[in-house]
XYZ file of C-alpha atoms in Angstrom:
667
model
C 5.828 1.119 11.602
C 2.427 -0.558 11.425
C 1.988 0.659 7.854
C 5.409 -0.466 6.711
C 4.876 -3.910 8.221
C 1.474 -4.233 6.635
C 2.909 -3.514 3.186
C 5.967 -5.718 3.693
C 3.856 -8.626 4.925
C 1.488 -8.356 1.963
C 4.394 -8.387 -0.500
C 5.923 -11.428 1.207
C 2.649 -13.337 0.957
C 2.352 -12.473 -2.745
C 5.941 -13.586 -3.383
C 5.382 -16.894 -1.616
C 2.192 -17.540 -3.574
C 3.890 -16.778 -6.892
C 6.939 -18.950 -6.334
C 4.868 -21.813 -4.892
C 2.508 -21.621 -7.847
C 5.335 -21.667 -10.380
C 7.004 -24.575 -8.604
C 3.725 -26.468 -8.319
C 2.744 -25.966 -11.958
C 6.201 -27.066 -12.994
C 5.632 -30.244 -11.001
C 2.498 -31.336 -12.834
C 3.883 -30.242 -16.193
C 7.019 -32.355 -15.934
C 4.957 -35.332 -14.791
C 2.562 -34.997 -17.710
C 5.407 -34.424 -20.174
C 7.493 -37.361 -18.970
C 4.404 -39.562 -18.931
C 3.750 -38.635 -22.561
C 7.357 -39.358 -23.525
C 7.262 -42.785 -21.921
C 3.944 -43.514 -23.582
C 5.384 -42.827 -27.014
C 8.558 -44.799 -26.358
C 6.808 -47.884 -25.016
C 3.706 -47.597 -27.216
C 1.638 -47.703 -24.025
C -2.065 -46.958 -24.391
C -4.138 -46.536 -21.210
C -7.732 -47.660 -20.931
C -10.561 -45.147 -20.311
C -11.130 -46.640 -16.860
C -7.672 -45.427 -15.846
C -8.421 -41.798 -16.723
C -9.851 -39.138 -14.410
C -11.502 -37.327 -17.314
C -11.700 -37.898 -21.067
C -11.969 -35.256 -23.761
C -14.652 -36.071 -26.336
C -15.645 -34.722 -29.749
C -19.217 -35.316 -30.864
C -19.484 -37.627 -27.848
C -16.597 -39.837 -29.007
C -13.409 -39.977 -26.905
C -10.400 -38.293 -28.479
C -6.938 -39.851 -28.469
C -5.608 -40.749 -25.013
C -3.116 -37.872 -25.205
C -6.170 -35.662 -24.584
C -7.191 -37.584 -21.474
C -6.518 -36.400 -17.922
C -4.738 -39.087 -15.964
C -4.610 -39.407 -12.143
C -0.993 -38.264 -12.079
C -1.862 -35.107 -14.039
C -4.632 -34.246 -11.596
C -2.682 -35.159 -8.464
C 0.302 -32.985 -9.349
C -1.820 -30.050 -10.459
C -4.002 -30.199 -7.335
C -0.844 -30.353 -5.224
C 0.143 -26.952 -6.603
C -3.298 -25.592 -5.702
C -2.998 -27.043 -2.199
C 0.403 -25.342 -1.784
C -1.174 -21.998 -2.651
C -4.134 -22.689 -0.362
C -1.852 -23.521 2.578
C 0.224 -20.396 1.969
C -2.873 -18.190 1.899
C -5.014 -19.794 4.624
C -2.353 -21.412 6.814
C -4.061 -24.829 6.695
C -4.851 -27.735 4.396
C -8.118 -27.657 2.424
C -10.724 -29.903 4.019
C -10.573 -33.321 2.346
C -14.365 -33.759 2.334
C -15.792 -30.316 1.644
C -13.083 -28.319 -0.141
C -10.736 -30.753 -1.862
C -13.341 -32.416 -4.166
C -14.402 -29.025 -5.556
C -10.735 -28.097 -5.939
C -10.226 -31.319 -7.920
C -13.174 -30.592 -10.207
C -11.907 -27.049 -10.819
C -8.480 -28.508 -11.615
C -10.009 -30.954 -14.114
C -11.714 -28.044 -15.875
C -8.391 -26.198 -16.113
C -6.573 -29.280 -17.381
C -9.359 -30.047 -19.870
C -9.088 -26.518 -21.289
C -5.348 -27.032 -21.679
C -6.026 -30.251 -23.580
C -8.455 -28.354 -25.856
C -5.755 -25.758 -26.584
C -3.322 -28.544 -27.430
C -5.907 -30.167 -29.690
C -6.439 -26.890 -31.554
C -2.678 -26.367 -31.852
C -2.096 -29.894 -33.170
C -4.919 -29.734 -35.713
C -3.700 -26.324 -36.915
C 0.023 -27.205 -37.064
C 0.981 -24.789 -34.275
C 4.206 -25.810 -32.559
C 7.313 -24.306 -30.959
C 10.961 -24.861 -31.823
C 13.476 -26.106 -29.272
C 15.402 -22.850 -29.702
C 12.324 -20.869 -28.603
C 11.911 -23.059 -25.534
C 15.599 -22.799 -24.582
C 15.629 -19.021 -24.997
C 12.496 -18.564 -22.875
C 13.785 -21.024 -20.289
C 17.107 -19.186 -19.928
C 15.347 -15.846 -19.458
C 12.979 -17.301 -16.857
C 15.726 -19.012 -14.862
C 17.817 -15.822 -14.939
C 14.832 -13.833 -13.650
C 14.254 -16.152 -10.697
C 17.893 -16.705 -9.756
C 18.678 -12.968 -9.800
C 16.922 -12.732 -6.425
C 19.080 -14.452 -3.747
C 16.037 -15.392 -1.674
C 14.274 -16.949 -4.653
C 17.444 -18.705 -5.782
C 17.909 -20.221 -2.328
C 14.291 -21.405 -2.319
C 14.745 -23.081 -5.728
C 17.956 -24.859 -4.738
C 16.374 -26.114 -1.495
C 13.294 -27.393 -3.333
C 14.910 -28.858 -6.475
C 18.479 -29.628 -5.357
C 20.068 -27.532 -8.103
C 19.309 -24.879 -10.706
C 19.712 -27.543 -13.425
C 17.004 -29.674 -11.836
C 14.786 -26.607 -11.712
C 15.404 -25.996 -15.438
C 14.498 -29.590 -16.267
C 11.369 -29.365 -14.131
C 9.944 -26.210 -15.689
C 11.009 -26.844 -19.293
C 7.812 -28.736 -20.254
C 5.757 -25.949 -18.704
C 7.696 -23.360 -20.712
C 6.942 -25.318 -23.899
C 3.255 -25.565 -22.976
C 3.068 -21.845 -22.203
C 4.661 -20.960 -25.544
C 2.148 -23.131 -27.401
C -0.711 -21.567 -25.447
C 0.632 -18.067 -26.116
C 0.808 -18.760 -29.861
C -2.805 -19.900 -29.808
C -3.848 -16.822 -27.807
C -2.042 -14.477 -30.206
C -3.787 -16.164 -33.126
C -7.347 -16.177 -31.764
C -7.402 -13.101 -29.477
C -6.349 -9.986 -31.359
C -6.500 -6.876 -29.129
C -6.576 -3.261 -30.311
C -5.971 -0.044 -28.389
C -9.707 0.663 -28.543
C -10.339 -2.674 -26.817
C -8.008 -1.659 -23.986
C -9.631 1.784 -23.758
C -13.095 0.227 -23.518
C -11.846 -2.114 -20.778
C -10.357 0.848 -18.908
C -13.653 2.757 -19.008
C -15.566 -0.285 -17.752
C -13.114 -0.942 -14.876
C -11.986 2.619 -14.104
C -12.622 2.524 -10.346
C -10.979 -0.873 -9.944
C -7.911 0.263 -11.931
C -7.567 3.465 -9.898
C -7.729 1.483 -6.638
C -5.085 -0.903 -7.893
C -2.612 1.466 -9.582
C -3.065 5.024 -8.228
C -0.241 5.842 -5.816
C 0.686 8.541 -3.335
C 4.055 9.173 -1.738
C 3.692 10.572 1.779
C 5.100 10.914 5.267
C 3.033 10.926 8.410
C 3.095 11.669 12.116
C 1.007 9.416 14.373
C -0.085 10.634 17.832
C -2.681 9.622 20.401
C -4.972 12.671 20.445
C -6.376 15.299 18.112
C -5.202 18.067 20.442
C -1.598 16.840 20.253
C -1.821 16.642 16.449
C -3.155 20.218 16.312
C -0.276 21.493 18.446
C 2.319 19.776 16.256
C 0.654 21.064 13.081
C 0.734 24.625 14.431
C 4.442 24.274 15.270
C 5.145 23.098 11.714
C 3.111 25.922 10.156
C 4.850 28.468 12.414
C 8.179 27.021 11.170
C 9.254 26.151 14.702
C 10.004 22.598 13.566
C 10.102 20.722 10.268
C 7.701 17.888 9.488
C 10.714 15.544 9.280
C 11.996 16.442 12.756
C 8.482 16.480 14.247
C 7.947 12.921 13.010
C 11.248 11.802 14.531
C 10.430 13.480 17.828
C 6.682 12.872 18.306
C 5.396 10.060 16.045
C 4.206 6.837 17.701
C 4.902 4.924 14.482
C 8.467 4.019 15.388
C 9.117 2.308 12.041
C 8.632 5.462 9.996
C 9.577 8.000 12.701
C 13.297 7.268 12.320
C 12.952 8.254 8.639
C 11.048 11.456 9.336
C 7.670 9.735 8.891
C 8.475 8.497 5.372
C 6.051 5.816 4.133
C 7.081 5.634 0.484
C 4.574 4.990 -2.304
C 1.268 3.247 -1.514
C -2.025 2.525 -3.281
C -5.568 3.401 -2.208
C -6.128 -0.046 -0.695
C -2.807 -0.477 1.126
C -3.730 1.943 3.900
C -6.745 2.169 6.188
C -9.630 4.016 4.534
C -9.596 7.370 6.434
C -5.838 7.710 5.926
C -5.967 6.764 2.229
C -8.877 9.118 1.468
C -7.135 12.071 3.108
C -3.825 11.381 1.336
C -5.340 10.921 -2.113
C -7.615 13.973 -1.794
C -4.739 16.253 -0.760
C -2.581 18.323 -3.107
C 1.103 17.555 -3.495
C 3.062 19.625 -0.974
C 0.073 19.935 1.353
C -0.020 18.767 4.975
C -3.459 17.371 5.858
C -4.918 16.408 9.191
C -5.481 15.659 11.904
C -7.018 12.491 10.394
C -8.345 9.810 12.722
C -7.933 6.069 12.163
C -8.092 3.099 14.510
C -4.397 3.670 15.233
C -4.698 7.275 16.402
C -4.451 10.731 14.825
C -2.332 11.423 11.745
C -0.723 14.409 10.100
C 0.065 13.571 6.470
C 2.622 15.308 4.267
C 1.818 14.440 0.634
C 5.008 14.438 -1.432
C 3.953 12.929 -4.769
C 1.103 11.392 -6.766
C 0.678 8.983 -9.662
C -2.951 8.995 -10.782
C -4.483 7.005 -13.628
C -7.814 8.812 -13.846
C -7.773 9.002 -17.665
C -6.785 6.624 -20.442
C -3.869 8.759 -21.665
C -2.216 8.397 -18.239
C -2.608 4.617 -18.444
C -1.320 4.530 -22.009
C 1.842 6.424 -21.015
C 2.489 3.919 -18.187
C 3.697 0.983 -20.302
C 3.649 -1.754 -17.601
C 0.080 -0.884 -16.583
C -1.084 -0.625 -20.192
C 0.457 -4.010 -20.992
C -1.207 -5.563 -17.947
C -4.618 -4.293 -19.075
C -3.893 -5.422 -22.634
C -3.166 -8.942 -21.359
C -6.349 -8.951 -19.280
C -8.378 -8.022 -22.364
C -6.513 -10.658 -24.368
C -7.343 -13.301 -21.747
C -11.006 -12.327 -21.803
C -11.090 -12.647 -25.588
C -9.211 -15.925 -25.429
C -11.645 -17.511 -22.965
C -14.587 -16.254 -25.023
C -12.993 -17.881 -28.093
C -12.302 -21.093 -26.170
C -15.924 -21.334 -25.060
C -17.166 -20.813 -28.627
C -14.596 -23.206 -30.086
C -15.637 -26.014 -27.727
C -19.294 -25.400 -28.602
C -18.729 -25.209 -32.373
C -16.500 -28.293 -32.419
C -18.707 -30.209 -29.971
C -15.735 -30.768 -27.671
C -16.475 -31.638 -24.071
C -15.072 -33.767 -21.292
C -16.451 -36.525 -19.129
C -15.312 -37.006 -15.521
C -14.909 -40.633 -14.495
C -15.433 -42.086 -11.009
C -18.161 -42.341 -8.377
C -17.721 -39.016 -6.579
C -16.340 -36.198 -8.742
C -19.138 -36.395 -11.383
C -21.629 -35.540 -8.602
C -19.394 -32.738 -7.345
C -19.226 -31.282 -10.854
C -22.992 -31.620 -11.281
C -23.803 -29.863 -8.018
C -21.417 -26.935 -8.497
C -22.699 -26.365 -12.023
C -26.094 -25.459 -10.500
C -26.516 -21.731 -9.694
C -26.730 -21.297 -5.920
C -30.166 -19.631 -6.215
C -31.747 -22.257 -8.509
C -33.787 -23.868 -5.744
C -35.661 -26.244 -8.023
C -32.489 -27.809 -9.470
C -30.861 -28.015 -6.033
C -33.942 -29.791 -4.671
C -33.863 -32.187 -7.638
C -30.174 -32.900 -6.922
C -30.969 -33.607 -3.253
C -33.769 -35.999 -4.245
C -31.386 -37.776 -6.610
C -28.843 -38.287 -3.808
C -31.464 -39.420 -1.283
C -31.285 -42.914 -2.743
C -27.612 -43.151 -1.750
C -27.861 -41.422 1.626
C -31.126 -43.081 2.742
C -31.355 -46.464 0.949
C -34.878 -47.120 2.309
C -37.635 -44.849 3.528
C -37.030 -45.280 7.267
C -33.284 -45.914 7.047
C -30.635 -43.979 8.907
C -27.769 -42.311 7.045
C -25.793 -44.832 4.995
C -22.319 -44.875 6.577
C -20.867 -47.156 3.908
C -20.909 -44.620 1.075
C -17.978 -42.330 0.337
C -17.913 -39.577 3.007
C -17.279 -37.037 0.242
C -20.775 -37.790 -1.080
C -22.233 -37.274 2.393
C -20.375 -33.952 2.605
C -21.728 -32.929 -0.811
C -25.255 -33.905 0.245
C -24.911 -31.793 3.412
C -23.648 -28.841 1.332
C -26.661 -29.183 -0.981
C -29.011 -29.243 2.033
C -27.401 -26.094 3.456
C -27.704 -24.332 0.097
C -31.348 -25.364 -0.194
C -32.016 -24.181 3.362
C -30.379 -20.825 2.649
C -32.485 -20.399 -0.502
C -35.687 -21.155 1.422
C -34.800 -18.622 4.111
C -34.104 -15.952 1.471
C -37.374 -16.679 -0.323
C -39.383 -16.526 2.904
C -37.875 -13.400 4.465
C -41.252 -11.650 4.296
C -42.948 -14.497 6.192
C -40.182 -14.341 8.822
C -40.474 -10.566 9.135
C -44.270 -10.797 9.400
C -44.112 -13.265 12.290
C -41.140 -11.715 14.089
C -42.651 -8.220 14.133
C -46.344 -9.094 14.425
C -46.475 -9.552 18.251
C -44.676 -6.259 18.965
C -46.578 -4.092 16.441
C -48.982 -1.692 18.125
C -52.613 -1.841 17.002
C -52.280 1.919 16.361
C -50.004 1.221 13.407
C -51.346 -2.085 12.007
C -53.733 -0.508 9.497
C -51.379 2.234 8.311
C -49.558 1.917 5.000
C -45.786 1.609 4.744
C -45.619 5.113 3.219
C -47.503 6.566 6.176
C -45.238 4.780 8.646
C -42.092 5.952 6.828
C -43.365 9.537 7.045
C -44.023 9.194 10.790
C -40.593 7.624 11.270
C -38.893 10.615 9.632
C -40.827 13.037 11.847
C -39.894 11.168 15.022
C -36.240 10.984 13.947
C -36.133 14.771 13.500
C -37.689 15.308 16.938
C -35.261 12.852 18.496
C -32.284 14.752 17.057
C -33.414 17.895 18.885
C -34.513 16.218 22.137
C -32.624 15.578 25.379
C -33.266 13.700 28.639
C -36.630 11.997 29.085
C -37.938 13.508 25.829
C -35.116 11.806 23.927
C -35.955 8.461 25.572
C -39.617 8.888 24.628
C -38.818 9.585 20.966
C -36.233 6.798 20.889
C -38.781 4.190 22.067
C -41.371 5.564 19.653
C -38.857 5.236 16.813
C -38.237 1.576 17.706
C -41.994 0.895 17.738
C -42.409 2.572 14.350
C -39.516 0.636 12.837
C -40.981 -2.691 13.990
C -44.396 -1.655 12.663
C -42.870 -0.617 9.334
C -41.109 -3.974 8.985
C -44.387 -5.777 9.735
C -46.515 -3.710 7.361
C -43.969 -3.900 4.520
C -43.899 -7.695 4.894
C -47.706 -7.829 4.952
C -47.978 -5.674 1.812
C -45.485 -7.876 -0.073
C -47.289 -11.053 0.997
C -50.620 -9.608 -0.141
C -49.090 -8.904 -3.569
C -48.001 -12.562 -3.692
C -51.641 -13.642 -3.200
C -51.971 -14.061 0.572
C -55.252 -12.314 1.380
C -55.884 -13.323 5.007
C -53.834 -13.832 8.170
C -54.924 -17.489 8.118
C -53.364 -18.023 4.673
C -50.143 -16.394 5.856
C -50.136 -18.578 8.975
C -50.567 -21.758 6.913
C -47.724 -20.743 4.602
C -45.499 -19.942 7.583
C -46.229 -23.266 9.273
C -45.476 -25.145 6.057
C -42.225 -23.201 5.632
C -41.190 -23.858 9.243
C -41.955 -27.579 8.927
C -39.822 -27.726 5.768
C -37.022 -25.826 7.505
C -37.172 -28.149 10.515
C -36.990 -31.216 8.270
C -33.934 -29.859 6.400
C -32.205 -28.818 9.630
C -32.840 -32.278 11.068
C -31.306 -33.936 8.013
C -28.289 -31.620 8.148
C -27.684 -32.606 11.765
C -28.174 -36.313 10.972
C -25.683 -36.231 8.109
C -23.108 -34.274 10.126
C -23.399 -36.735 13.031
C -22.886 -39.599 10.569
C -19.889 -37.815 9.044
C -18.411 -37.277 12.490
C -18.553 -41.030 13.075
C -16.660 -41.873 9.890
C -14.515 -38.728 9.477
C -13.871 -37.018 12.834
C -10.586 -35.766 11.326
C -12.461 -33.271 9.126
C -12.220 -29.775 10.620
C -15.225 -28.675 8.547
C -17.350 -31.527 9.912
C -16.404 -30.523 13.464
C -17.140 -26.838 12.825
C -20.489 -27.490 11.156
C -21.596 -29.996 13.793
C -20.597 -27.665 16.624
C -22.719 -24.896 15.109
C -25.828 -27.090 14.866
C -25.254 -28.818 18.223
C -22.987 -26.819 20.586
C -24.199 -28.955 23.512
C -22.035 -31.891 22.361
C -19.002 -31.357 24.609
C -16.749 -33.760 22.719
C -17.359 -31.922 19.448
C -17.146 -28.534 21.166
C -13.719 -29.379 22.608
C -12.427 -30.509 19.225
C -13.844 -27.357 17.604
C -12.077 -24.994 20.002
C -8.862 -27.023 19.841
C -8.972 -26.679 16.040
C -9.461 -22.923 16.336
C -6.503 -22.697 18.692
C -4.305 -24.692 16.281
C -5.033 -22.081 13.607
C -4.168 -19.243 15.990
C -1.081 -20.854 17.511
C 1.427 -19.969 14.748
C 0.312 -16.322 14.867
C 0.529 -15.940 18.629
C 3.875 -17.771 18.668
C 5.403 -15.082 16.445
C 5.793 -11.790 18.330
C 5.922 -9.649 15.194
C 2.859 -11.292 13.628
C 0.857 -11.050 16.842
C 1.797 -7.411 17.323
C 0.796 -6.634 13.745
C -2.612 -8.308 13.997
C -3.305 -8.060 17.725
C -6.491 -6.028 17.244
C -7.969 -8.874 15.141
C -6.457 -11.773 17.079
C -7.229 -10.650 20.642
C -11.053 -10.869 20.384
C -10.829 -14.288 18.738
C -8.418 -15.560 21.384
C -10.902 -14.398 24.030
C -13.662 -16.315 22.192
C -11.590 -19.531 22.144
C -10.575 -19.087 25.780
C -14.173 -18.502 26.875
C -15.357 -21.554 24.934
C -12.750 -23.839 26.498
C -13.463 -22.519 30.005
C -17.172 -23.167 29.498
C -16.479 -26.749 28.365
C -14.270 -27.383 31.399
C -16.904 -25.964 33.736
C -19.975 -27.729 32.295
C -18.636 -31.116 31.120
C -19.061 -34.239 33.238
C -16.267 -36.054 31.422
C -12.816 -36.081 33.038
C -11.184 -36.624 29.639
C -12.943 -33.618 28.097
C -12.220 -31.403 31.129
C -8.582 -32.411 30.914
C -8.456 -31.685 27.167
C -9.924 -28.209 27.662
C -7.511 -27.364 30.490
C -4.419 -28.591 28.634
C -5.375 -26.415 25.663
C -5.889 -23.411 27.971
C -2.493 -24.070 29.565
C -0.836 -24.172 26.149
C -2.544 -20.947 25.117
C -1.504 -19.170 28.332
C 2.075 -20.370 27.906
C 2.253 -19.030 24.334
C 0.853 -15.699 25.522
C 3.238 -15.718 28.528
C 0.235 -15.247 30.815
C 1.687 -17.179 33.761
C -1.052 -16.226 36.232
C -3.727 -17.855 34.042
C -1.419 -20.758 33.314
C -0.948 -21.448 37.017
C -4.704 -21.272 37.575
C -5.382 -23.831 34.827
C -2.541 -26.069 36.030
C -4.070 -26.218 39.500
C -7.486 -26.984 37.997
C -5.889 -29.746 35.913
C -4.364 -31.213 39.078
C -7.834 -31.278 40.686
C -9.251 -33.068 37.624
C -6.336 -35.503 37.338
C -3.927 -35.502 40.300
C -1.797 -38.109 38.502
C -1.282 -36.082 35.340
C 2.404 -36.671 34.351
C 4.760 -34.047 35.803
C 1.967 -31.743 36.968
C 3.601 -30.890 40.338
C 6.942 -30.043 38.726
C 5.305 -27.788 36.160
C 3.280 -25.977 38.846
C 6.505 -25.294 40.795
C 8.171 -24.135 37.588
C 5.419 -21.614 36.843
C 5.268 -20.412 40.464
C 9.010 -19.786 40.178
C 8.569 -17.846 36.941
C 5.853 -15.670 38.492
C 8.030 -15.004 41.526
C 11.039 -14.224 39.335
C 8.975 -11.971 37.109
C 7.696 -10.070 40.151
C 11.239 -9.676 41.486
C 12.556 -8.608 38.089
C 9.862 -5.949 37.810
C 10.770 -4.507 41.194
C 14.495 -4.417 40.354
C 14.027 -3.083 36.830
C 15.267 -6.226 35.053
C 13.323 -8.367 32.614
C 12.763 -12.048 32.001
C 14.892 -13.117 29.027
C 13.475 -16.562 28.321
C 11.034 -19.170 29.584
C 11.305 -22.967 29.513
C 9.160 -25.174 27.303
C 6.703 -27.053 29.504
C 5.974 -29.884 27.046
C 2.446 -30.646 28.198
C 0.906 -33.068 25.665
C -2.328 -31.992 23.997
C -4.791 -34.910 24.131
C -7.124 -35.630 21.249
C -10.831 -35.042 21.783
C -11.494 -38.319 19.996
C -9.883 -40.480 22.649
């Protein structure tokens, strides 16, 4: 059952993303199209200051129909946000994530404008009959699925409204496709070359096995069942129905259907794909238990002829190659025609500039930070400027973090030298790394054969050798870089640490400033908590935010059951964090906030014993908390009823909603 649910859930997510994306794209397309129609009718010409970005040729702005207007960007970004929410279960952070999303959207929209420019200057257009034909086929495709049809009607009001909404997008796609077909010719040899270059990726994506399985708790049980099947005392089908713990597939004789290499856990997938058709393999261990696998069929694409004979897969690869060629053409066309775009505004140009810098180009990142210093620190001894756009402060903090990460990567040898220096025995200091590696191998071999106190001796010796090896390797690398004496290394380390301390201090300063002006940002709260976990107000908000992300998953029994192994440790982390805040904080408001969150979590998990404990603690913190005595009695009654039900063999059918308000940490 766990496998079936995993596959079903993945398909549902994909379907939601696809339909949301189509609906979202349709939204910005209709807005752009209708805006263009109105512009022509009323002879309206916007000014450059009204645009988000302007397409230029040889540095001169093109006609306003090649500009990106706020409405274009807003509607397109809204579609991206819909996809983001579907995938991550939350909104993108307005300070750290949304600006980059907007810049990425501008790039996409600018490329679309370039395609339109090429089409217009080369007399490429589409007839109304082409649009209507494509539109009818698309609408028929979507409305053939009752679930999709219902979604469309709920979102657009009617199928006709949906047609009107996506029609401009259909026209745009047809124009784009005509341009692609003209500039990106693809041959079979191109597809074959692509296949050879991406063979492993293609096999992981498209290879399939059809199999049934039996899931049990122990290897011994699996061996007994396998012997019974081989001795023909029971069929695999009946054994699955009788013994398998996977109740979802057991009722169907263990049938799992077709699955790819990545849809199952690795040990299971490897065993199934390595087996011959008709072979029963196992016992195979996974985190779920022990499996016997009956392989019933295979579809493998381990050579190009197999791909070529599978038309849908071949066409998918052909389109991927075509897209690659198209984007290569687009890049060259923009360069040859000197076509670019200029982002307007006070924030997004900086966002674009920063994210165009490679993450490892420390010099350019440092230059960017120095450029922004004038905005963040107006004078030499000034504090962080709270009057500037918080998105710029967030970008500055991101640049500082990137710079800090680069410095740490570049100074790993200095770190290793100083971390391992105190614990490196004088016996090993003057040995070379090759000599230490040889000794390490010898000790490892002896340790494999040893037991008892001898094993402990070799184990400790191995640890000493590993630390010494890390130290000596770092020393050798530093010597190659020109550090000849321990004093030179010490000076370099002190300089590096001072630089790191300065950057870390600025990061904390900026995050504290951001928290003052934008405490609503979940990313600000998370980042500030990680640099200063002692701030109880921030810590409470951080753990409350984590709980809000978990709440929908623990509220749904099926979802929680499916992902319990991943969710349980994180729930324990959130619970522990909130308990620590309640125990160590001196603020009644913060204590109360932590306890109310713990009560809510316990209620969702139906852990009434913990809930009662937290309710009583809340009463101690605030005896006048609204309705606290009634809720305590309610939970005591539920615990008593649950205990009685257990003794009489009955179960609790439902529990009341307690409606305890969750206070904000900002109050």
